[in-house]
XYZ file of C-alpha atoms in Angstrom:
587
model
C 10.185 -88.802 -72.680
C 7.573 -91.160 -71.266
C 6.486 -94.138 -73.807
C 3.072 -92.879 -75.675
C -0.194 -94.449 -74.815
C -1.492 -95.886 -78.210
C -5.088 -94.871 -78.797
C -6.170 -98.691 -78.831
C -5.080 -98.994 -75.296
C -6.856 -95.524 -74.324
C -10.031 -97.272 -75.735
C -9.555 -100.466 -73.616
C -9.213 -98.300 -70.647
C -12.098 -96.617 -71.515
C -13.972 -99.888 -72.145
C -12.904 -101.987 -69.513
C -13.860 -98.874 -66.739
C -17.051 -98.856 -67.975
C -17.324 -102.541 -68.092
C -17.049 -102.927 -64.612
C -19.231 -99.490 -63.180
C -22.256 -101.536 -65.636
C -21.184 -105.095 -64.629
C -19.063 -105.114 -61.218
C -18.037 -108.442 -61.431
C -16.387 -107.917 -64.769
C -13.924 -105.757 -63.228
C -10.405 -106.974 -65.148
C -11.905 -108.524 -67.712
C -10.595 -107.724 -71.521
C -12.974 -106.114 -73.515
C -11.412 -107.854 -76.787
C -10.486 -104.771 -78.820
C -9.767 -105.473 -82.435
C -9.342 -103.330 -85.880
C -12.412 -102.947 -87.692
C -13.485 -102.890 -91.189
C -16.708 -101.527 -90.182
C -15.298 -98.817 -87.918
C -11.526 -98.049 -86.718
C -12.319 -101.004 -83.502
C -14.628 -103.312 -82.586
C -15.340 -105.129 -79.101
C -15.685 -108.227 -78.831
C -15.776 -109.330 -75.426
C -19.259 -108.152 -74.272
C -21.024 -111.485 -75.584
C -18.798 -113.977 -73.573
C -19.222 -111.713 -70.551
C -22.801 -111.486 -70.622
C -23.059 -115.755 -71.410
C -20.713 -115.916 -67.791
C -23.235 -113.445 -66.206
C -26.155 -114.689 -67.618
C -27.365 -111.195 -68.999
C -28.805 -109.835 -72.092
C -25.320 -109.030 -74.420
C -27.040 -106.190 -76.408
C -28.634 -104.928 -73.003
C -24.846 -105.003 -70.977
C -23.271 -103.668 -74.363
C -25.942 -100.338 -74.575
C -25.486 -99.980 -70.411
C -21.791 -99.784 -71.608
C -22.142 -97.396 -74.007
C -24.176 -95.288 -71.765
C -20.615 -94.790 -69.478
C -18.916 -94.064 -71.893
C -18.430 -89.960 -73.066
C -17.346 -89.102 -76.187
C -14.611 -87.113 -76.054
C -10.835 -86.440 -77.131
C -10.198 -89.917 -78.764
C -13.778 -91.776 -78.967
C -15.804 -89.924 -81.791
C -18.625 -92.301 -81.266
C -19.578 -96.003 -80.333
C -22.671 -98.105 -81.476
C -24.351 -101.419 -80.587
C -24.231 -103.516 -83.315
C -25.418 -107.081 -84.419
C -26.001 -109.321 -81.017
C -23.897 -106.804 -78.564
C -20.442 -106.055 -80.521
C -19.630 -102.491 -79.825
C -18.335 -100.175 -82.858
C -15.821 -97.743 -81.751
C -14.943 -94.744 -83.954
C -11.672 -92.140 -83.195
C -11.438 -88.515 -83.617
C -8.995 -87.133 -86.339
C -7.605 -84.998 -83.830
C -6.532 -87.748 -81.725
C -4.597 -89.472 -84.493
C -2.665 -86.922 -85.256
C -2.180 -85.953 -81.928
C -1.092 -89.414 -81.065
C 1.637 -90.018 -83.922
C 2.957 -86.052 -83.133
C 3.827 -87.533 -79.741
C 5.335 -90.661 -81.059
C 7.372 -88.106 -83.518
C 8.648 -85.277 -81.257
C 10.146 -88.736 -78.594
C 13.288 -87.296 -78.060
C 14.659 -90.938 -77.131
C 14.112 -91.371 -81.168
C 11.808 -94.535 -79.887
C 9.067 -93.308 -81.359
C 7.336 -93.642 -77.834
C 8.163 -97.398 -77.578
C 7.989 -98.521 -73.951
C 10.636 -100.093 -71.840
C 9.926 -103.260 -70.182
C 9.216 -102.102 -66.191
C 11.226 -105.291 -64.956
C 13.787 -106.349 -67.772
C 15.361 -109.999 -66.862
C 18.380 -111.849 -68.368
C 17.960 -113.617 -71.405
C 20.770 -115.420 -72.546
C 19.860 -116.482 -76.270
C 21.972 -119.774 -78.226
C 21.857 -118.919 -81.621
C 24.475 -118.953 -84.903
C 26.839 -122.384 -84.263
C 28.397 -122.503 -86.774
C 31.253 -125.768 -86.911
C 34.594 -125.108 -86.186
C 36.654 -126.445 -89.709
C 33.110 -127.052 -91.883
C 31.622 -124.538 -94.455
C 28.319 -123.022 -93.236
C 25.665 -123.928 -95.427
C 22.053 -123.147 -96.281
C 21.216 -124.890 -92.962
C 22.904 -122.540 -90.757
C 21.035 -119.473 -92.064
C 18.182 -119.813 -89.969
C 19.716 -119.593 -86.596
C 21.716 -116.830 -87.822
C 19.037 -114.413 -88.917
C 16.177 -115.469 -86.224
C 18.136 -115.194 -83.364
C 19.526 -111.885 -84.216
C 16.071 -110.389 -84.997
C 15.096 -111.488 -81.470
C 18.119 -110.148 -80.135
C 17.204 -106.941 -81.441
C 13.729 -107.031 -80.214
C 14.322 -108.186 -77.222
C 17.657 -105.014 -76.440
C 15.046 -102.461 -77.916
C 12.382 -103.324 -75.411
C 14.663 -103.173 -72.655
C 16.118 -107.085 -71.812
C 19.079 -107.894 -70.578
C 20.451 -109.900 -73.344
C 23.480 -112.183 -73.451
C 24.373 -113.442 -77.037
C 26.059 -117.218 -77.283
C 27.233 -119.018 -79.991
C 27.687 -122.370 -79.241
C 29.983 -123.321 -81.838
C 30.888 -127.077 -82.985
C 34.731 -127.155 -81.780
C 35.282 -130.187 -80.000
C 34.772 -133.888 -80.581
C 36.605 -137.389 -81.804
C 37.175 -135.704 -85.909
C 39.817 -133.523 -84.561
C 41.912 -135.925 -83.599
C 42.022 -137.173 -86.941
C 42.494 -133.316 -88.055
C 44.981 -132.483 -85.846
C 47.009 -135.531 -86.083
C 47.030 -134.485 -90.053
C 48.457 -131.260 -88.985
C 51.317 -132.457 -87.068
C 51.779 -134.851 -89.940
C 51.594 -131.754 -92.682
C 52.199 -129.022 -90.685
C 52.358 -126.434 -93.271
C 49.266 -126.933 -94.375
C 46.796 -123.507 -92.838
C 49.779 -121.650 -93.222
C 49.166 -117.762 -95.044
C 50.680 -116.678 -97.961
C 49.535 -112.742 -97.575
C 49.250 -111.038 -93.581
C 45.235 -110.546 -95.119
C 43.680 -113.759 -94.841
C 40.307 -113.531 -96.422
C 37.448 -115.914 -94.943
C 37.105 -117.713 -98.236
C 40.904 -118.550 -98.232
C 41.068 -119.498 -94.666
C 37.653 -122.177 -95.795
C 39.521 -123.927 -98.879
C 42.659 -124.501 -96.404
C 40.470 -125.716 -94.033
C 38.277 -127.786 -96.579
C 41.630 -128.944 -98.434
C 43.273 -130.285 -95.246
C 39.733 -132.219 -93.692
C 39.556 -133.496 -97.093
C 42.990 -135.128 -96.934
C 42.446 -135.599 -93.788
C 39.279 -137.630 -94.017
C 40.648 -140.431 -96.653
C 43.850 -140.493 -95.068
C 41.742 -141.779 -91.793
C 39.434 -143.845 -94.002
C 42.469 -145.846 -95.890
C 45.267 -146.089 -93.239
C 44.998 -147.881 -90.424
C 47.433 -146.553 -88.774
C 46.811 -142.962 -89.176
C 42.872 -143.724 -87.555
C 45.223 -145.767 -84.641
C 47.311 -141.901 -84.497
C 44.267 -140.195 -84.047
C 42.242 -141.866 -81.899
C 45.332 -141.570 -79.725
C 45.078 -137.378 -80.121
C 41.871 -137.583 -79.418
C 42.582 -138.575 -75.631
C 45.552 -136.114 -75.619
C 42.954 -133.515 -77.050
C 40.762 -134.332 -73.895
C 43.192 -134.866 -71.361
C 44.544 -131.123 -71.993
C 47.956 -131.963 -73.486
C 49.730 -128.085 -74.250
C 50.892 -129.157 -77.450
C 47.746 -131.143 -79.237
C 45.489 -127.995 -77.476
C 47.441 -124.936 -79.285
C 46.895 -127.176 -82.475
C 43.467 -127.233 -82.100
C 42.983 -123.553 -81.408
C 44.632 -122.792 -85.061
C 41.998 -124.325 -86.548
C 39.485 -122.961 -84.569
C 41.084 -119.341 -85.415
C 41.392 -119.966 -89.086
C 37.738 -121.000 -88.620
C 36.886 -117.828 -87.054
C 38.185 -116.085 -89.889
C 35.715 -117.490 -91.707
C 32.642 -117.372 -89.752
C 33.479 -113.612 -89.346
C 33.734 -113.000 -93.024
C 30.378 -114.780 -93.448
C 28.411 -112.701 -90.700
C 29.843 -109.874 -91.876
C 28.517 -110.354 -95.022
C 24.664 -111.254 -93.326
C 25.381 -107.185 -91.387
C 25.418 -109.366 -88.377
C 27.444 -108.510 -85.360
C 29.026 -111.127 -83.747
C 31.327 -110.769 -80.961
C 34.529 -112.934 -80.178
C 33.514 -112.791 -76.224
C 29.870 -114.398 -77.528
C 31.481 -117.513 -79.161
C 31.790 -120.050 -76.072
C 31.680 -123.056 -78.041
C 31.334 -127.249 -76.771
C 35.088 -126.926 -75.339
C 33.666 -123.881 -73.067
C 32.404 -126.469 -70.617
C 34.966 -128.995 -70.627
C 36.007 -127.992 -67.209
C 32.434 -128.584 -65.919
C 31.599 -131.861 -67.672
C 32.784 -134.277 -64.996
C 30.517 -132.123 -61.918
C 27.632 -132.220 -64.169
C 28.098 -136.250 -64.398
C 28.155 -136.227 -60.994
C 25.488 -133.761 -59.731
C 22.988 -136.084 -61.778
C 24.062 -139.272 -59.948
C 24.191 -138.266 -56.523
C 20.822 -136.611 -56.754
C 19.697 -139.830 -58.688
C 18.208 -137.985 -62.102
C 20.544 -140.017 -63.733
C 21.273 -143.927 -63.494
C 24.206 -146.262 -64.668
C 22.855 -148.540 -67.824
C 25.301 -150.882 -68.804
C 27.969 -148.749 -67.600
C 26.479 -145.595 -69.536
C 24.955 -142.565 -66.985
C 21.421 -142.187 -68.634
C 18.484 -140.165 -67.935
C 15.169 -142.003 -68.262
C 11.504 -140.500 -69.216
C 8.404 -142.673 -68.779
C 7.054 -141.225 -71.969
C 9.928 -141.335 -74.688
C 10.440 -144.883 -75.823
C 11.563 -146.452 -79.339
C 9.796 -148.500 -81.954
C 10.694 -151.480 -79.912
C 8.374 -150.272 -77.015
C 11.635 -149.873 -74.770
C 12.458 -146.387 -72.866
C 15.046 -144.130 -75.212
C 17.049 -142.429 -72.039
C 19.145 -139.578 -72.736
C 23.117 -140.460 -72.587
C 25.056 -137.784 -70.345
C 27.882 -139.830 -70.000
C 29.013 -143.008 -72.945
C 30.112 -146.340 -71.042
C 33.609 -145.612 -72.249
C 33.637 -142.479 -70.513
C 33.355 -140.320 -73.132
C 30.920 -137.333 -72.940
C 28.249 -136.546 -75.490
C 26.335 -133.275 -76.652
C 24.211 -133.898 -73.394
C 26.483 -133.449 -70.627
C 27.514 -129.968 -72.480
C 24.325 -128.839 -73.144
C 23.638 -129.531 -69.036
C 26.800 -127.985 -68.457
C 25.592 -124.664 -70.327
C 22.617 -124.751 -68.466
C 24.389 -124.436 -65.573
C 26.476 -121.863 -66.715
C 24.044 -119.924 -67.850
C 21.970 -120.042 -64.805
C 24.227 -119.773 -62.101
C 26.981 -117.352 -63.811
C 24.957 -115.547 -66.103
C 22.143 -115.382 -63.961
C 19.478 -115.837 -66.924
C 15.711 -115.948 -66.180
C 14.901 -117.052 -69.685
C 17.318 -119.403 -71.871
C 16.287 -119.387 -75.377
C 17.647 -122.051 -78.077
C 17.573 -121.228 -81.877
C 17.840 -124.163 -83.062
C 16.412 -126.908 -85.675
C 13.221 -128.246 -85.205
C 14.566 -131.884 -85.897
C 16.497 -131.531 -82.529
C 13.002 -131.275 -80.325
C 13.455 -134.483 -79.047
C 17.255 -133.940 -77.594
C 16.259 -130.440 -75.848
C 13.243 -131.956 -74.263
C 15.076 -134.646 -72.514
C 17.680 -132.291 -71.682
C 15.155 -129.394 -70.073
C 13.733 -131.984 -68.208
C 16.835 -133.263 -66.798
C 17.891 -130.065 -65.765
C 14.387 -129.394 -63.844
C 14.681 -132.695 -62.006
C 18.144 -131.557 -60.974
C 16.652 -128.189 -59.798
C 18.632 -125.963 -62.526
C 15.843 -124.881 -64.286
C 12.727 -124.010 -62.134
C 9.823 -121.706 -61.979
C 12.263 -118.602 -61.887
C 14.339 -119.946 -64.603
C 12.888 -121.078 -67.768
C 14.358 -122.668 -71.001
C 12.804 -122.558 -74.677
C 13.681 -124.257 -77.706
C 12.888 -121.416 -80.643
C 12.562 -124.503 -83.226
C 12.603 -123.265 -86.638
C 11.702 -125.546 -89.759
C 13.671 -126.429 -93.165
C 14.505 -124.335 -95.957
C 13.108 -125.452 -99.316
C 14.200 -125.384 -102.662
C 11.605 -123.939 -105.564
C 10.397 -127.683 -105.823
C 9.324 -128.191 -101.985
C 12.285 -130.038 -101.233
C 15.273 -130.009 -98.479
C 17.285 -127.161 -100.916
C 19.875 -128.509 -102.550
C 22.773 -128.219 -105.356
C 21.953 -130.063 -108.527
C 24.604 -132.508 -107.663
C 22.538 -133.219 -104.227
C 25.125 -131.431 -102.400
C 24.324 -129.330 -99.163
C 24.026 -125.529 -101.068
C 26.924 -123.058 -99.344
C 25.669 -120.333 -97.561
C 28.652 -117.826 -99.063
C 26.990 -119.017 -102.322
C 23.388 -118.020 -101.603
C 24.400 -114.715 -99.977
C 26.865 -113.356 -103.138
C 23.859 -114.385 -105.674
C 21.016 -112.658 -103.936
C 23.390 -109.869 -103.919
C 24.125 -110.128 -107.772
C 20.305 -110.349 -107.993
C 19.187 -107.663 -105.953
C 22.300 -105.306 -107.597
C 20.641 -106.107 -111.237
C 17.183 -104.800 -109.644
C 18.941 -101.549 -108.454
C 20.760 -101.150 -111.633
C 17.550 -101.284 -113.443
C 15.151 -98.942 -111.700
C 18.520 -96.593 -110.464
C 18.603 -93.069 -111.921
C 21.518 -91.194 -109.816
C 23.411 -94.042 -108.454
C 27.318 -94.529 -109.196
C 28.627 -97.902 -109.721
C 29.690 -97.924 -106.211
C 26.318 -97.176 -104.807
C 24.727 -99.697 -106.559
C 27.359 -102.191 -105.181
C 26.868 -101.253 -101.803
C 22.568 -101.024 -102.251
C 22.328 -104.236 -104.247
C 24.053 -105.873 -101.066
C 21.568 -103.745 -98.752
C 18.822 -105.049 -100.395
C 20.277 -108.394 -101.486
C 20.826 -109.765 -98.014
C 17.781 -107.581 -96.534
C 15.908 -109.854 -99.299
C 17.393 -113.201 -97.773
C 16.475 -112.236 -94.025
C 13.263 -110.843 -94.781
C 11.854 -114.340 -96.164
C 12.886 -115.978 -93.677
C 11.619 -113.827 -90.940
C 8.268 -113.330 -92.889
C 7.489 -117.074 -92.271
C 6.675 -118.138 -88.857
C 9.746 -119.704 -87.402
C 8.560 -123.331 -86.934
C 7.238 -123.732 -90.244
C 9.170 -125.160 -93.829
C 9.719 -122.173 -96.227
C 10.806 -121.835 -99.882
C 13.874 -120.168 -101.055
C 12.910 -118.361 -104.530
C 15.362 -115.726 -105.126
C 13.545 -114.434 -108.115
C 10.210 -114.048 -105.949
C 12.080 -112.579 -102.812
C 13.887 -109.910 -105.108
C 10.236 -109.216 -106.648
C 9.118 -105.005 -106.200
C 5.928 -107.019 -106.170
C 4.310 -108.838 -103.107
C 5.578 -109.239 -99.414
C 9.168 -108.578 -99.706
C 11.556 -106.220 -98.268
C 12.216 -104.642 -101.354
C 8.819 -103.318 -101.423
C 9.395 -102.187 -97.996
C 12.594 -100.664 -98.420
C 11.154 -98.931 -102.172
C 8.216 -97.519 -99.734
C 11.029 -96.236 -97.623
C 13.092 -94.608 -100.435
C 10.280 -93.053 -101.537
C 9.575 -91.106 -98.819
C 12.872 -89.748 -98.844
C 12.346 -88.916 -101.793
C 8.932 -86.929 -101.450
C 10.712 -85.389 -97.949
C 13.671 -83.709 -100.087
C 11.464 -82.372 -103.162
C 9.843 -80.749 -99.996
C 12.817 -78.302 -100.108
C 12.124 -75.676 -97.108
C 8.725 -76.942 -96.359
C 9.093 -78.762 -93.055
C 6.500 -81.822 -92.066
C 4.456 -80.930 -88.987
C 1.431 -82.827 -87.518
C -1.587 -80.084 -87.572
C -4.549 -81.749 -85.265
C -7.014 -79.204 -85.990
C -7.339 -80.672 -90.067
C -9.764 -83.504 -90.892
C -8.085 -86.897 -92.263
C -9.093 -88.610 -95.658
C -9.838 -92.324 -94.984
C -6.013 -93.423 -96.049
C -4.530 -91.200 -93.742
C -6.319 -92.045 -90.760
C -6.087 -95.746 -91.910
C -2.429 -95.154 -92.554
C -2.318 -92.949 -88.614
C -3.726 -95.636 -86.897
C -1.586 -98.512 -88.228
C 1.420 -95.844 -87.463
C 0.317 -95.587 -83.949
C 0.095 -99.389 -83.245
C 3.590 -99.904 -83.840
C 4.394 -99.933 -80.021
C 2.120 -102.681 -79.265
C 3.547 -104.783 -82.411
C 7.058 -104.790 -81.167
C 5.681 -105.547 -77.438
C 4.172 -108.489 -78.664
C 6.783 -109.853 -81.167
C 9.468 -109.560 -78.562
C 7.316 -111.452 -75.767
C 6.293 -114.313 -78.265
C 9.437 -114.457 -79.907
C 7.482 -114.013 -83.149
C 9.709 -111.428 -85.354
C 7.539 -112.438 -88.436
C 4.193 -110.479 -86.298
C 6.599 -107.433 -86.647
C 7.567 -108.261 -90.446
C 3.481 -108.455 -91.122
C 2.959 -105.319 -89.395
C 5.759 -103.225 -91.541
C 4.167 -104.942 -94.914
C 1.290 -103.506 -93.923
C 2.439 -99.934 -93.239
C 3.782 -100.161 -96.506
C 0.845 -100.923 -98.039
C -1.412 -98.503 -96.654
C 1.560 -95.996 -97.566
C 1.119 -96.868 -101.280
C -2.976 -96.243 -100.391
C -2.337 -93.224 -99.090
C 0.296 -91.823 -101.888
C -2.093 -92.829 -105.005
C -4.963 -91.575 -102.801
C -4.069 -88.068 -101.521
C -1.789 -85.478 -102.875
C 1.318 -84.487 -100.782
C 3.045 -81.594 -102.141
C 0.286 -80.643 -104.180
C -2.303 -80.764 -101.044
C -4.851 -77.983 -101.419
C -3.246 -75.538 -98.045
C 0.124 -75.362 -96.746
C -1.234 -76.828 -93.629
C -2.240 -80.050 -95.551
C 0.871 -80.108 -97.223
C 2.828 -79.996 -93.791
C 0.697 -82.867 -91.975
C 0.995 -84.875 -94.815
C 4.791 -85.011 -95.043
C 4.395 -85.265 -91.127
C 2.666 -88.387 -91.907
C 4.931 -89.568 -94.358
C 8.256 -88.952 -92.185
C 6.687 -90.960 -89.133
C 6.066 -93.426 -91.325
C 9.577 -93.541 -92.739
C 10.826 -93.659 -88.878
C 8.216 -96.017 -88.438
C 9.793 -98.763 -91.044
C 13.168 -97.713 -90.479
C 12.920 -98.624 -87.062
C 10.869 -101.786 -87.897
C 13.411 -103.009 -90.378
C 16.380 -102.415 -87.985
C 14.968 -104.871 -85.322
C 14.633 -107.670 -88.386
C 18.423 -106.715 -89.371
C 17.627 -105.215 -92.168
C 18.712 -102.034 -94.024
C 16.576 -99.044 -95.265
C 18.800 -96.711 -98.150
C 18.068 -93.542 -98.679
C 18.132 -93.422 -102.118
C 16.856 -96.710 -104.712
């Protein structure tokens, strides 16, 4: 089925048509359609038109309204104030609208594609190979697999990477501890949980760490297996790749536990461009973006200097020879580009990293990687908070684990369940309280604009009160609810009936869902679509206190309003799905 036209865009056709038959030259221009308290739209975009033309606003705006016939979807327009135009829509309309969004056999619920999809490749989730994930890693995680999901459902061409931490000078100190201890990540059951594989992994850098920090000659030993490390020696390399599988194992168990999917092919971490590191060096000098500085290959930017007043260049290549995170973040670039063929590169990463992928996008446009067919974007996403406004952590000031955070939002969210559950079984409550637990994590962090700080309140993000997705999920379970009691009677949308002023506020909200995820997924904004949903929800609970469902006056009233209710249970399911997030059936 073709994608529905949502009645705000049949307006702005109808506007901007008769914009330009009373005002030629305003042929194109956006009529600035908006919700309405005062009507279901208002236009806005008469006044700044009429300033440019240098007419009479309240004169173009009635010339306007005299093109316009009302009709199927416009019920009536006025003139109001100094040229604003008041649009009203016909019941019939509405539900005609949503019935098409309902009966979309694609189960899209009339969602466009995108006419030309591109490549995106998006860097999210990097995790470090032999370090617990903590609170600071949750971010990435859930924002970049919101957008993910935003950007499949609307049609992109997405390629997932997650550029984890797995190379460096520290393993040489962890594999030289290895060879030293060698039994150290072996298993003592064929099931190797991820919390097992973290303590051998946090046991042995442990050791590892004030072995290198008291004995001089173990730090001699392992700066040596660091060069072996990068000079490809057989035997120091399949060392290294045990701990970055006992790693995985961990990671894994963690994602799993966020209901993320993350595949094995997606993890190209630092050591995925070793082989490339050396061209990338030299691309940059023989096309002169990059100079030798005291025998260091630097990049240089007229506008980025210290406190000293002196240019701070960006370091591809260390005087020593060494490489830093740079040269493999122009490396990726160049993957990316050239073998993935991306139009768009996104990075989900910390907003205290600006600085480093600034210098490194413009690098890569002086060398000609990135250009105006290729674009890359740092998604920079801000801090997470404790309760008392500050960087969150333990109350021994340690960095808070993210396994940690996860299992007691779960235990929180499970004691909600418990308390309002009538006809769960233990089991179902273990498996909801999760559901909602982690849906409760993601949920505040995706309601927040990326790039700003947010607090992490457990008590107020498992709350059936306020902007949470327990409310949304309840408003969800509810309707499941109200859709079995139904019994036989089946919902179906009946245009000929008149609408109470909940459902058509509730029908119209419905309908704008298309345009929602169009414009989260082009801004990379998924907290627009998290808004939208808490608003559905809301006008939901309107709408359920306000008019009568299975105790409407006809059958036909009964029918359109469990029509309404169902799209707006597909309406939220679908919603939460592209934030990650689970709807139950039953709460």
């Amino acid at each position: 089925m073709a994608s529905v036209t949502s009645l705000s865009d049949s307006v702005q056709q109808q506007l901007a048509s008769a914009l330009s038959a009373s005002l030629p030259e305003a042929a194109g221009a956006d009529p600035l359609l908006r919700r309405s308290d005062r009507a279901d739209f208002q236009a806005n975009g008469i006044l700044a038109l009429a300033k440019k033309a240098k007419a009479n606003p309240r004169e173009l705006a009635t010339q306007v309204v005299s093109q316009i016939v009302a009709g199927d979807v416009i019920k009536e327009i006025e003139v109001s104030g100094p040229g604003f135009l008041n649009i009203t829509i016909t019941d019939r309309a509405i539900t005609e609208n949503l019935a098409a969004r309902y009966t979309d056999e694609t189960g899209r619920l009339g969602v466009p594609l995108a006419a030309e999809p591109g490549t995106t490749v998006i860097d999210y989730a990097q995790p470090n190979v032999a370090k617990e994930m903590h609170v600071g890693h949750l971010r990435s995680a859930v924002i970049g697999d919101s957008v993910v999901q935003l950007l499949e459902f609307t049609g992109e061409n997405v390629v997932r990477r997650h550029h984890i931490g797995d190379w460096g000078t520290q393993f040489g100190m962890l594999i030289q501890y290895l060879e030293e201890h060698p039994h150290e990540l072996d298993h003592k059951a064929a099931e190797v949980t991820g919390e097992e594989a973290m303590s051998n992994l946090d046991r042995l850098y442990k050791a590892a760490r004030k072995k290198f920090d008291s004995d001089e000659e173990f730090k001699t030993r392992a700066r040596r297996r660091v060069v072996d490390l990068q000079a490809g020696d057989p035997k120091t390399l399949a060392m290294w790749q045990k701990f970055v599988d006992e790693s995985k194992i961990y990671f894994f168990s963690v994602f799993e536990k966020l209901d993320m999917e993350i595949q094995d092919p997606d993890i190209v971490g630092e050591s995925g461009y070793n082989d490339m590191l050396a061209e990338t060096c030299r691309l940059l000098e023989e096309s002169g973006v990059a100079v030798r500085s005291e025998g260091a290959l630097c990049v240089f930017f007229d506008d980025i200097k210290g406190p000293d007043g002196n240019l701070v260049p960006l370091i591809v290549q260390k005087s020593d020879g060494g490489y830093g995170y740079a040269a493999t973040d122009l490396s990726a670039i160049r993957d990316r580009v050239f073998n993935l063929k991306a139009n768009t590169i996104l990075y989900v990463v910390d907003a205290r990293q600006a600085l480093h992928f600034r210098m490194v996008f413009e690098t890569a446009r002086r060398a000609g990687w990135l250009n105006d067919g290729v674009t890359a974007q740092q998604l920079a996403f801000g801090t997470v908070l404790g309760k008392d406004g500050k960087p969150f952590k333990t109350r021994e000031g340690e960095t808070v684990r993210l396994v940690d955070l996860l299992d007691e939002a779960i235990d929180r969210a499970s004691a909600v369940v418990r308390e309002k559950a009538q006809d769960l079984s233990e089991e179902e409550i273990a498996e909801r309280g999760a559901q909602v637990g982690i849906g409760a994590v993601k949920y505040a962090d995706l309601s927040t604009s990326a790039n700003r700080d947010y607090k992490f309140d457990l008590d107020q993000m498992v709350s059936l009160n306020g902007d949470t997705s327990v409310y949304l999920q309840y408003a969800y379970a509810r309707i499941q609810s109200i859709l079995r009691k139904a019994g036989e009677v089946r919902p179906a949308a009946h245009p000929e009936l008149a609408l109470a002023d909940a459902e058509r506020a509730l029908g119209l909200h419905a309908d704008s869902f298309a345009e929602t995820v169009a414009e989260a997924a082009k801004e990379y904004a998924p907290h627009k679509l998290a808004a939208y949903l808490y608003q559905l929800a809301s006008l939901y609970t309107t709408f359920y206190d306000k008019c009568p469902v299975l105790k409407a006056e006809t059958p036909e009233q009964v029918e359109n309003r469990l029509f309404l209710c169902d799209v707006t249970a597909r309406t939220l399911h679908q919603g939460m799905a592209l934030l990650g997030i689970r709807t139950p059936e039953k709460l």
